[in-house]
Structures are given as structure tokens and as C-alpha cells.
């Protein structure tokens, strides 16, 4: 019997050596492209005369140099589809035979490997087994790489959402928080149209922070369509392609995501619009769901905190500032301004209004007076409810003479704008370079002037000495 030279390998030895090598290399890589390239290179080493192709779905991002064909049900070879769907080796017994082997992992099939012989012969069992094992090795390696990439992306997404939630928790203004969320959403999903909708009295209300599309006729129709779809069952909606939308909506919207949110204060949904079909992936949708749920809670907290702060510094009846807030504003002004004028206002004979018309009417009169005062002030001025029927105005940087003009304007306009009609008496005090700033002294002098105005016949203004 003739002895085989030691340096010559049989096909079977070469096959198993390459199979061992490629298995070790593929499972040490988390890059899908490297795995696929290694499979093709291995086939070229073992069967250099054959042709090789990879059937992959279009959403796979692969190296352009790899021999890839599209795995589409209407265009791919029928045996490739059979191998993919049934997870079985399929052999085409034509003049030039082909093998279609599924790239199968434990959780699914990720493509199909096609090997075609240039010879008019059949594949041997050894070759078929090698191709089957090689495809299975590739499937497991691709699956591992995908799971690793997905886990890394998930970790990145969770980190991003936590960062956004933490940033929202540091923002004190509801509008600023919503603007921050808007910037994050448009940056993450690369879209231009975002709709913020809350449900009030079982009706969808589009918030002002939404983009212009949702304020137009088509946008409003889309909001009502989404509300009809998800408003009652409180679910979210994902449309990679909007073929199920009514005609006029379908022509304006390529793809869409709408995520419902529900917390202790609000119900509603956030809508993202893509101009082209398949702008969003299902992975985008899951990220968007998590982002909206976490952010809606944070923004609600900001809104409630802002409302609470407003309640503390605002009189609930007149919506003027509280006396404590006024004190703080005057102290700040005395540190930063050169002068300021304080006006203490009392509604004349207000007890008669309450006794004659009732306290509800008296409250309406107070509200009317407050509106007149607010409409006659600058944004830098502060109007407050001092207590009972007494109100106060502080004018930072305003001289006593100009303060008297403001007081006289109020004294004139308030009887014209109240029903039943009331008049006011005012006491004015000023601080400046000739009268150093002291809050208690400013209040005392204005109160003394007001007392003088009331005792002098009411409906008049007195200036502190």
C-alpha cells in the first residue's frame, strides 16, 4: 500500500481544520461583516472553484465587497426562500448544482448561504456536511454579534434616557422642560414634525409647542385619527408605512409613531412624523416609547412644582403676587436700583359692596381692580394683594413724580372698569439717594400716607413726607 506524504492533507482533513479555525475566529468576533467575510474566505480556501453568495435582507448593513443578494420573497430564488423559511438545506440538481444553507442561530435564521458548482456534478456528502456546519457556525456567530450589538445599543439608549430624565428634573420651568425634550427628540430621531397632544374633557388638544404641521388642517385630522385609534384603549401606534391611513393623510405622511402616556395629572400622546416610508424602525419605536414614558413623568413633576411655586407666590383670587413675593422684589430692587416707588391702595367703602351685593360680587370687584392694575404696569413692576381689600404696587427705578402719575391713572381708570363701581385711595412712598432704602420704613410711610388719604375724604392720593 502506497504511503501518503506527511505534508499532503486530504480534503476531509482540510475541511475539519478550516472548520475548527473558522469556528474559533467567528465566535471571537462581534462584527457581522467580519463573520460573513470569514465564511466566504473559508469557502474559497476549501472549494476555490465554486461560486458563493449570501442572501440577506435589505435592512442588513454589510460590506459592499461581499457577494450579497437580496432576500426578498418576490425576487429571491425559491430554494433560498425555502431554506430560510424551513431552516433546511436545499439542493438544486441542475446542470450546475447549488446548495442553499440557512445561516441559523438558536433564535432564528439570519440569511442563506448559496454555493454553486461550476462542474456538471453532484455535491458529495462530505461537502454538503461542511457547508451545513459552516452555515450553522456563521448563523450562531451572527446571532451572538447581533445580541451583543443590541445589548450595547440598549445600554446606550437607557443611558441616554436617564440623562434626559435627570436633565428634566433640574429644569424649573415647564415650558423650558418641554423645549428641552423637543430638542432631544428631533436630534435623536432626525425628524422635523413633532406633535404634543393632551386629552381634556375626552378631546385631544394640540399643545403650542407642537410643530406647525399639527396646527394645520391635515395635522389636526391626523391627531383626531390617532385619537380614534388609541384614545380609548390607551395603546401606542407604529406605522412604518402609512398605507392604512385615509387617502389625504397617507399622501402627507410617510411613516409615523404615536406613543400614549398616562400619569396622575395628564393623559395624551406624542406623535412623530417621517416624510418617507420606513423612516422609523421598530427599534426606534421601542426607544420612543421608553423616552416618552420617562419624560412625561419628569415634565409633569416640573409642571406641578412650577404650579406649587406659583401658588405660594400668587394670590389665588386676584392672581396678583403675594405680599411675601413683593417683599423679596423690593429688597432685590434696593440692592440693584437707584430708587423705587411704592403705592399702597385701598378700595373705598368696600364693606358696603360686600354687605349690599354679597361676598361673591365683592370678590368679582377685587378681580376687576386687579386686572386694571395689571394692565397699567410694566413687566418689571410688581402688583400684589396686600391683605383684604388692600393692594400694593412697586415700581422699581421710578421717581416719586412718575409714581404719582401711575397712581393717578389707576385712581381714574378703576371706577370706570368696576361694576358695581368703586373708588380707591392711595398712599405713596419713595426711596432713593436722599431717602435710603429700608423696606419696613417704606411700608410705614406709605401706610401713613394712605391713612391720611382715607381721613381726608377718600378717592384721592397722598404722598408720604
Coordinates of C-alpha atoms in Angstrom, one line a residue:
X1 CA 0.0 0.0 0.0
X2 CA 1.4 3.4 -1.0
X3 CA 2.0 5.7 1.9
X4 CA 0.6 9.3 1.8
X5 CA 3.3 12.1 2.1
X6 CA 3.1 13.7 5.5
X7 CA 2.8 17.3 4.2
X8 CA -0.3 16.4 2.0
X9 CA -3.7 16.9 3.5
X10 CA -6.8 15.1 2.5
X11 CA -10.0 17.1 1.7
X12 CA -11.6 15.8 4.9
X13 CA -8.6 16.9 7.0
X14 CA -8.5 20.3 5.3
X15 CA -12.3 20.7 5.8
X16 CA -12.2 19.9 9.5
X17 CA -9.1 22.0 10.1
X18 CA -10.7 25.0 8.4
X19 CA -14.0 24.4 10.2
X20 CA -12.2 24.4 13.6
X21 CA -10.3 27.6 12.7
X22 CA -13.3 29.5 11.4
X23 CA -15.5 28.5 14.3
X24 CA -12.9 29.8 16.8
X25 CA -12.5 33.0 14.8
X26 CA -16.2 33.7 14.2
X27 CA -17.1 33.3 17.8
X28 CA -14.4 35.6 19.0
X29 CA -15.8 38.4 16.8
X30 CA -18.8 40.7 17.4
X31 CA -18.7 42.2 13.9
X32 CA -21.2 40.7 11.5
X33 CA -19.2 41.8 8.4
X34 CA -16.1 40.0 9.7
X35 CA -18.1 36.8 10.3
X36 CA -19.6 36.9 6.8
X37 CA -16.2 37.7 5.2
X38 CA -14.6 34.8 7.1
X39 CA -17.2 32.4 5.8
X40 CA -16.6 33.4 2.2
X41 CA -12.8 33.2 2.6
X42 CA -13.0 29.8 4.2
X43 CA -15.2 28.5 1.3
X44 CA -12.6 29.9 -1.2
X45 CA -9.8 28.0 0.5
X46 CA -11.7 24.7 0.6
X47 CA -13.6 24.9 -2.7
X48 CA -11.8 27.5 -4.8
X49 CA -13.6 26.5 -7.9
X50 CA -17.1 27.2 -6.6
X51 CA -19.2 30.4 -6.6
X52 CA -20.6 31.8 -3.3
X53 CA -23.4 34.2 -2.5
X54 CA -25.1 35.4 0.7
X55 CA -28.9 36.0 0.7
X56 CA -29.6 38.7 3.3
X57 CA -32.5 41.0 4.0
X58 CA -32.2 44.6 2.8
X59 CA -32.0 46.0 6.3
X60 CA -28.7 44.3 6.9
X61 CA -25.8 46.7 6.7
X62 CA -23.0 44.7 5.1
X63 CA -19.7 45.4 3.3
X64 CA -20.3 46.2 -0.3
X65 CA -17.4 43.9 -1.3
X66 CA -19.2 40.8 0.0
X67 CA -21.2 38.8 -2.6
X68 CA -24.7 39.6 -1.3
X69 CA -28.1 39.0 -2.9
X70 CA -31.4 40.4 -1.6
X71 CA -33.5 38.0 0.3
X72 CA -36.9 39.3 -0.9
X73 CA -39.8 36.8 -1.3
X74 CA -40.8 38.1 -4.7
X75 CA -37.3 38.2 -6.3
X76 CA -35.0 35.7 -4.5
X77 CA -34.5 32.1 -5.7
X78 CA -37.4 29.9 -4.5
X79 CA -35.0 27.4 -2.9
X80 CA -33.3 30.2 -1.0
X81 CA -36.7 31.2 0.4
X82 CA -37.5 27.6 1.3
X83 CA -34.1 27.2 3.1
X84 CA -34.8 30.4 5.0
X85 CA -38.4 29.7 5.9
X86 CA -37.9 26.0 6.8
X87 CA -34.4 26.2 8.2
X88 CA -33.3 23.3 5.9
X89 CA -30.5 22.5 3.4
X90 CA -31.9 22.7 -0.1
X91 CA -30.1 21.3 -3.1
X92 CA -30.8 22.3 -6.7
X93 CA -29.9 19.4 -9.1
X94 CA -29.4 21.4 -12.3
X95 CA -26.6 21.4 -14.8
X96 CA -24.5 23.3 -12.3
X97 CA -25.8 22.3 -8.9
X98 CA -26.3 24.7 -6.0
X99 CA -26.6 24.3 -2.2
X100 CA -28.8 26.7 -0.2
X101 CA -27.8 26.5 3.5
X102 CA -29.6 28.6 6.2
X103 CA -27.5 30.8 8.4
X104 CA -29.3 29.6 11.5
X105 CA -28.7 30.5 15.2
X106 CA -30.6 29.4 18.3
X107 CA -33.2 32.2 18.0
X108 CA -33.7 32.5 14.2
X109 CA -32.4 32.4 10.7
X110 CA -30.3 35.3 9.6
X111 CA -29.8 34.6 5.9
X112 CA -28.9 31.9 3.4
X113 CA -25.6 30.8 2.0
X114 CA -25.6 29.7 -1.7
X115 CA -22.7 27.6 -3.0
X116 CA -22.8 26.8 -6.8
X117 CA -20.5 24.3 -8.5
X118 CA -19.1 25.2 -12.0
X119 CA -19.0 21.5 -12.8
X120 CA -21.8 19.3 -14.0
X121 CA -21.6 17.0 -11.0
X122 CA -23.3 16.4 -7.7
X123 CA -22.1 17.5 -4.3
X124 CA -20.6 14.8 -2.1
X125 CA -21.9 14.2 1.3
X126 CA -18.7 15.5 2.9
X127 CA -19.1 18.8 1.0
X128 CA -22.7 19.1 2.0
X129 CA -22.0 18.4 5.7
X130 CA -19.2 21.0 5.6
X131 CA -21.4 23.7 4.1
X132 CA -24.2 22.9 6.5
X133 CA -21.8 23.1 9.5
X134 CA -20.2 26.3 8.1
X135 CA -23.6 28.0 7.7
X136 CA -24.6 27.0 11.2
X137 CA -21.4 28.3 12.6
X138 CA -22.0 31.6 10.7
X139 CA -25.6 31.7 12.0
X140 CA -24.6 31.3 15.6
X141 CA -21.8 33.9 15.3
X142 CA -24.1 36.4 13.6
X143 CA -26.7 35.9 16.3
X144 CA -24.1 36.4 19.0
X145 CA -22.9 39.6 17.3
X146 CA -26.4 40.9 16.9
X147 CA -27.3 40.2 20.5
X148 CA -24.1 42.0 21.6
X149 CA -24.8 44.9 19.4
X150 CA -28.4 45.1 20.6
X151 CA -27.4 44.9 24.2
X152 CA -24.8 47.7 23.7
X153 CA -27.5 49.8 21.9
X154 CA -30.0 49.1 24.7
X155 CA -27.4 50.2 27.3
X156 CA -26.7 53.3 25.3
X157 CA -30.4 54.1 24.9
X158 CA -31.1 53.6 28.7
X159 CA -28.1 55.8 29.5
X160 CA -29.5 58.5 27.1
X161 CA -33.0 58.3 28.6
X162 CA -31.6 58.6 32.1
X163 CA -29.5 61.6 31.2
X164 CA -32.6 63.3 29.6
X165 CA -34.8 62.5 32.7
X166 CA -32.1 63.8 35.0
X167 CA -31.7 67.0 33.0
X168 CA -35.5 67.5 33.0
X169 CA -35.5 67.1 36.8
X170 CA -33.1 70.0 37.1
X171 CA -35.3 72.4 35.0
X172 CA -37.7 74.6 36.9
X173 CA -39.8 75.9 34.1
X174 CA -42.4 73.7 32.4
X175 CA -42.0 75.4 29.0
X176 CA -38.2 75.2 29.2
X177 CA -38.5 71.5 30.0
X178 CA -40.8 70.9 27.0
X179 CA -38.5 72.8 24.8
X180 CA -35.5 70.7 26.0
X181 CA -37.5 67.5 25.3
X182 CA -38.4 68.7 21.9
X183 CA -34.7 69.4 21.0
X184 CA -33.7 65.9 22.2
X185 CA -36.5 64.2 20.2
X186 CA -35.7 66.0 17.0
X187 CA -32.0 65.2 17.4
X188 CA -32.4 61.5 18.3
X189 CA -34.9 60.6 15.6
X190 CA -33.8 63.2 12.9
X191 CA -37.3 64.4 12.2
X192 CA -38.9 67.8 11.8
X193 CA -42.5 67.2 12.8
X194 CA -43.5 66.5 16.4
X195 CA -47.0 66.8 17.9
X196 CA -47.7 67.0 21.7
X197 CA -51.3 66.2 22.5
X198 CA -53.1 66.1 25.9
X199 CA -56.6 64.9 26.5
X200 CA -59.1 67.3 28.1
X201 CA -62.8 66.5 28.5
X202 CA -62.2 63.5 26.3
X203 CA -60.9 65.7 23.5
X204 CA -57.4 65.9 22.0
X205 CA -55.8 69.3 22.5
X206 CA -52.6 70.1 20.5
X207 CA -50.1 72.0 22.6
X208 CA -48.5 75.2 21.3
X209 CA -45.0 73.5 21.5
X210 CA -46.0 71.2 18.6
X211 CA -44.5 71.9 15.1
X212 CA -46.6 73.9 12.6
X213 CA -47.8 70.7 10.7
X214 CA -50.0 69.8 13.6
X215 CA -51.7 73.2 13.7
X216 CA -52.8 72.9 10.1
X217 CA -55.9 71.1 8.7
X218 CA -54.1 67.9 7.7
X219 CA -52.2 67.8 11.0
X220 CA -55.4 68.2 13.0
X221 CA -57.1 65.5 11.0
X222 CA -54.2 63.2 11.8
X223 CA -54.4 63.9 15.5
X224 CA -58.1 63.0 15.5
X225 CA -57.4 59.8 13.6
X226 CA -54.8 58.8 16.1
X227 CA -57.1 59.7 19.0
X228 CA -59.8 57.4 17.5
X229 CA -57.3 54.6 17.2
X230 CA -55.6 54.8 20.6
X231 CA -57.6 57.2 22.7
X232 CA -59.9 54.6 24.2
X233 CA -57.6 51.6 24.6
X234 CA -54.6 53.7 25.7
X235 CA -52.2 52.0 23.4
X236 CA -49.4 53.3 21.1
X237 CA -49.3 53.2 17.3
X238 CA -46.5 52.4 14.9
X239 CA -46.7 52.7 11.1
X240 CA -43.5 52.1 9.2
X241 CA -45.6 52.6 6.1
X242 CA -48.9 54.6 6.3
X243 CA -50.9 52.7 3.7
X244 CA -53.8 52.2 6.2
X245 CA -54.3 56.0 6.7
X246 CA -57.1 57.8 4.9
X247 CA -56.1 59.0 1.4
X248 CA -55.3 62.6 2.2
X249 CA -53.4 61.7 5.3
X250 CA -51.4 58.9 3.6
X251 CA -50.1 61.3 0.9
X252 CA -48.8 63.7 3.6
X253 CA -47.3 61.2 6.0
X254 CA -44.6 58.6 5.1
X255 CA -44.3 56.9 8.4
X256 CA -45.5 57.6 11.9
X257 CA -45.1 56.8 15.6
X258 CA -47.6 57.8 18.3
X259 CA -46.9 56.9 21.9
X260 CA -49.6 57.2 24.6
X261 CA -48.8 58.4 28.1
X262 CA -50.8 58.4 31.3
X263 CA -49.8 59.7 34.7
X264 CA -51.5 61.2 37.7
X265 CA -52.0 64.6 36.1
X266 CA -52.2 64.1 32.3
X267 CA -53.2 61.8 29.6
X268 CA -52.1 62.3 26.0
X269 CA -49.8 61.2 23.3
X270 CA -46.7 62.3 21.4
X271 CA -46.6 61.9 17.6
X272 CA -43.5 61.7 15.3
X273 CA -43.9 62.0 11.5
X274 CA -41.4 60.8 8.9
X275 CA -41.7 62.1 5.4
X276 CA -40.7 58.8 3.7
X277 CA -42.0 55.2 4.3
X278 CA -39.9 53.2 6.8
X279 CA -38.3 56.3 8.3
X280 CA -38.6 54.6 11.7
X281 CA -37.7 51.0 12.7
X282 CA -39.4 49.0 15.4
X283 CA -36.3 49.6 17.5
X284 CA -36.9 53.4 17.1
X285 CA -40.4 52.8 18.3
X286 CA -39.4 51.0 21.5
X287 CA -36.8 53.7 22.3
X288 CA -39.5 56.4 21.6
X289 CA -42.0 54.6 24.0
X290 CA -39.5 54.5 26.8
X291 CA -38.4 58.1 26.3
X292 CA -42.0 59.4 26.3
X293 CA -43.0 57.4 29.4
X294 CA -40.0 58.6 31.4
X295 CA -40.1 62.2 30.1
X296 CA -43.8 62.7 30.6
X297 CA -43.4 61.9 34.3
X298 CA -40.5 64.3 34.6
X299 CA -42.3 67.1 32.8
X300 CA -45.4 66.6 34.9
X301 CA -43.2 66.9 38.0
X302 CA -41.8 70.2 36.6
X303 CA -45.3 71.4 35.8
X304 CA -46.6 70.6 39.3
X305 CA -43.6 72.1 41.0
X306 CA -44.0 75.3 39.0
X307 CA -47.7 75.4 39.8
X308 CA -46.9 74.9 43.5
X309 CA -44.3 77.7 43.5
X310 CA -46.8 79.9 41.7
X311 CA -49.5 79.2 44.3
X312 CA -47.0 80.1 47.0
X313 CA -46.2 83.5 45.4
X314 CA -49.6 84.3 43.9
X315 CA -52.9 85.3 45.5
X316 CA -55.4 82.8 44.2
X317 CA -58.3 85.2 43.9
X318 CA -56.8 88.2 42.2
X319 CA -53.8 86.4 40.6
X320 CA -51.6 89.2 41.8
X321 CA -48.4 88.3 43.6
X322 CA -48.4 87.5 47.3
X323 CA -47.1 90.0 49.9
X324 CA -44.1 87.8 50.6
X325 CA -43.1 87.8 47.0
X326 CA -43.5 91.6 46.9
X327 CA -41.2 92.0 49.9
X328 CA -38.5 90.0 48.1
X329 CA -38.7 92.0 44.9
X330 CA -38.4 95.3 46.8
X331 CA -35.4 94.0 48.8
X332 CA -33.7 93.0 45.5
X333 CA -34.5 96.4 43.9
X334 CA -33.0 98.2 46.9
X335 CA -29.8 96.3 46.2
X336 CA -29.7 96.9 42.5
X337 CA -31.6 100.0 41.6
X338 CA -31.1 103.7 42.4
X339 CA -34.6 104.4 43.5
X340 CA -38.2 103.0 43.6
X341 CA -41.8 104.0 44.4
X342 CA -44.3 102.0 46.5
X343 CA -48.1 102.6 46.2
X344 CA -50.4 101.2 48.8
X345 CA -54.1 101.0 47.5
X346 CA -57.3 100.6 49.5
X347 CA -60.8 100.1 48.0
X348 CA -63.1 102.8 49.4
X349 CA -66.1 101.6 51.3
X350 CA -65.6 98.0 50.2
X351 CA -67.5 96.7 53.2
X352 CA -70.7 98.3 51.7
X353 CA -70.2 96.3 48.5
X354 CA -70.0 93.1 50.4
X355 CA -73.0 93.9 52.6
X356 CA -75.1 95.2 49.7
X357 CA -74.2 92.7 46.9
X358 CA -72.7 89.8 48.8
X359 CA -69.1 88.5 49.0
X360 CA -69.2 86.8 45.6
X361 CA -69.8 90.2 44.0
X362 CA -67.1 91.7 46.2
X363 CA -64.6 89.1 45.0
X364 CA -65.5 89.9 41.4
X365 CA -64.8 93.6 42.1
X366 CA -61.4 92.7 43.6
X367 CA -60.6 90.7 40.4
X368 CA -61.7 93.6 38.2
X369 CA -59.5 96.1 40.1
X370 CA -56.5 93.7 39.9
X371 CA -56.9 93.5 36.1
X372 CA -57.0 97.3 35.8
X373 CA -53.8 97.5 37.9
X374 CA -52.0 94.8 35.8
X375 CA -53.0 96.4 32.5
X376 CA -51.4 99.7 33.6
X377 CA -48.0 98.4 34.7
X378 CA -44.7 97.5 33.0
X379 CA -43.5 93.9 33.0
X380 CA -40.8 95.0 35.5
X381 CA -43.4 96.3 38.0
X382 CA -44.9 94.2 40.7
X383 CA -48.6 94.2 41.8
X384 CA -49.6 92.3 44.9
X385 CA -52.5 91.7 47.2
X386 CA -51.5 93.4 50.5
X387 CA -54.4 91.9 52.5
X388 CA -58.2 92.1 52.4
X389 CA -59.2 94.9 50.1
X390 CA -55.8 96.5 50.2
X391 CA -53.5 96.1 47.2
X392 CA -49.9 97.3 46.5
X393 CA -47.8 98.2 43.6
X394 CA -44.0 98.6 43.4
X395 CA -42.3 100.5 40.6
X396 CA -38.5 99.8 40.5
X397 CA -36.3 102.7 39.2
X398 CA -39.3 105.1 39.1
X399 CA -39.2 108.5 40.7
X400 CA -41.9 109.8 43.1
X401 CA -43.2 112.2 40.4
X402 CA -43.6 109.4 37.9
X403 CA -45.1 107.1 40.5
X404 CA -47.7 109.7 41.3
X405 CA -48.7 109.7 37.5
X406 CA -49.2 105.9 37.7
X407 CA -51.3 106.2 40.9
X408 CA -53.4 108.9 39.4
X409 CA -54.0 106.8 36.3
X410 CA -55.2 103.9 38.4
X411 CA -57.4 106.2 40.5
X412 CA -59.1 107.4 37.3
X413 CA -59.5 104.1 35.5
X414 CA -60.7 101.8 38.4
X415 CA -64.1 103.5 38.8
X416 CA -64.6 103.2 35.0
X417 CA -63.8 99.5 34.9
X418 CA -65.6 98.2 38.0
X419 CA -69.2 97.1 38.4
X420 CA -70.5 97.9 40.9
X421 CA -68.3 101.0 40.8
X422 CA -65.6 101.5 43.5
X423 CA -63.0 104.2 44.1
X424 CA -59.6 103.9 45.6
X425 CA -57.4 105.8 48.0
X426 CA -53.6 105.6 47.6
X427 CA -50.6 106.3 49.8
X428 CA -47.2 106.7 48.1
X429 CA -43.7 106.4 49.4
X430 CA -40.4 106.6 47.6
X431 CA -36.8 105.6 48.4
X432 CA -33.7 106.9 46.7
X433 CA -30.4 108.7 47.2
X434 CA -32.0 111.3 49.6
X435 CA -34.1 108.6 51.4
X436 CA -32.0 105.4 51.9
X437 CA -33.8 102.1 51.2
X438 CA -35.4 100.3 54.1
X439 CA -38.4 98.0 53.4
X440 CA -40.1 98.5 56.7
X441 CA -39.7 102.2 56.6
X442 CA -41.0 102.3 53.0
X443 CA -44.1 100.4 54.1
X444 CA -44.7 102.5 57.2
X445 CA -44.5 105.8 55.3
X446 CA -46.9 104.6 52.5
X447 CA -49.4 103.3 55.2
X448 CA -49.3 106.6 56.9
X449 CA -50.0 108.4 53.6
X450 CA -52.9 106.0 52.9
X451 CA -54.4 106.7 56.3
X452 CA -54.2 110.4 55.6
X453 CA -56.0 109.9 52.2
X454 CA -58.8 107.9 53.8
X455 CA -59.3 110.5 56.6
X456 CA -59.3 113.3 54.0
X457 CA -62.4 112.1 52.1
X458 CA -61.2 109.0 50.2
X459 CA -60.8 108.7 46.4
X460 CA -57.5 110.6 46.5
X461 CA -53.7 110.1 46.7
X462 CA -51.4 111.3 49.4
X463 CA -47.6 111.3 49.4
X464 CA -45.6 110.5 52.4
X465 CA -43.5 113.2 53.9

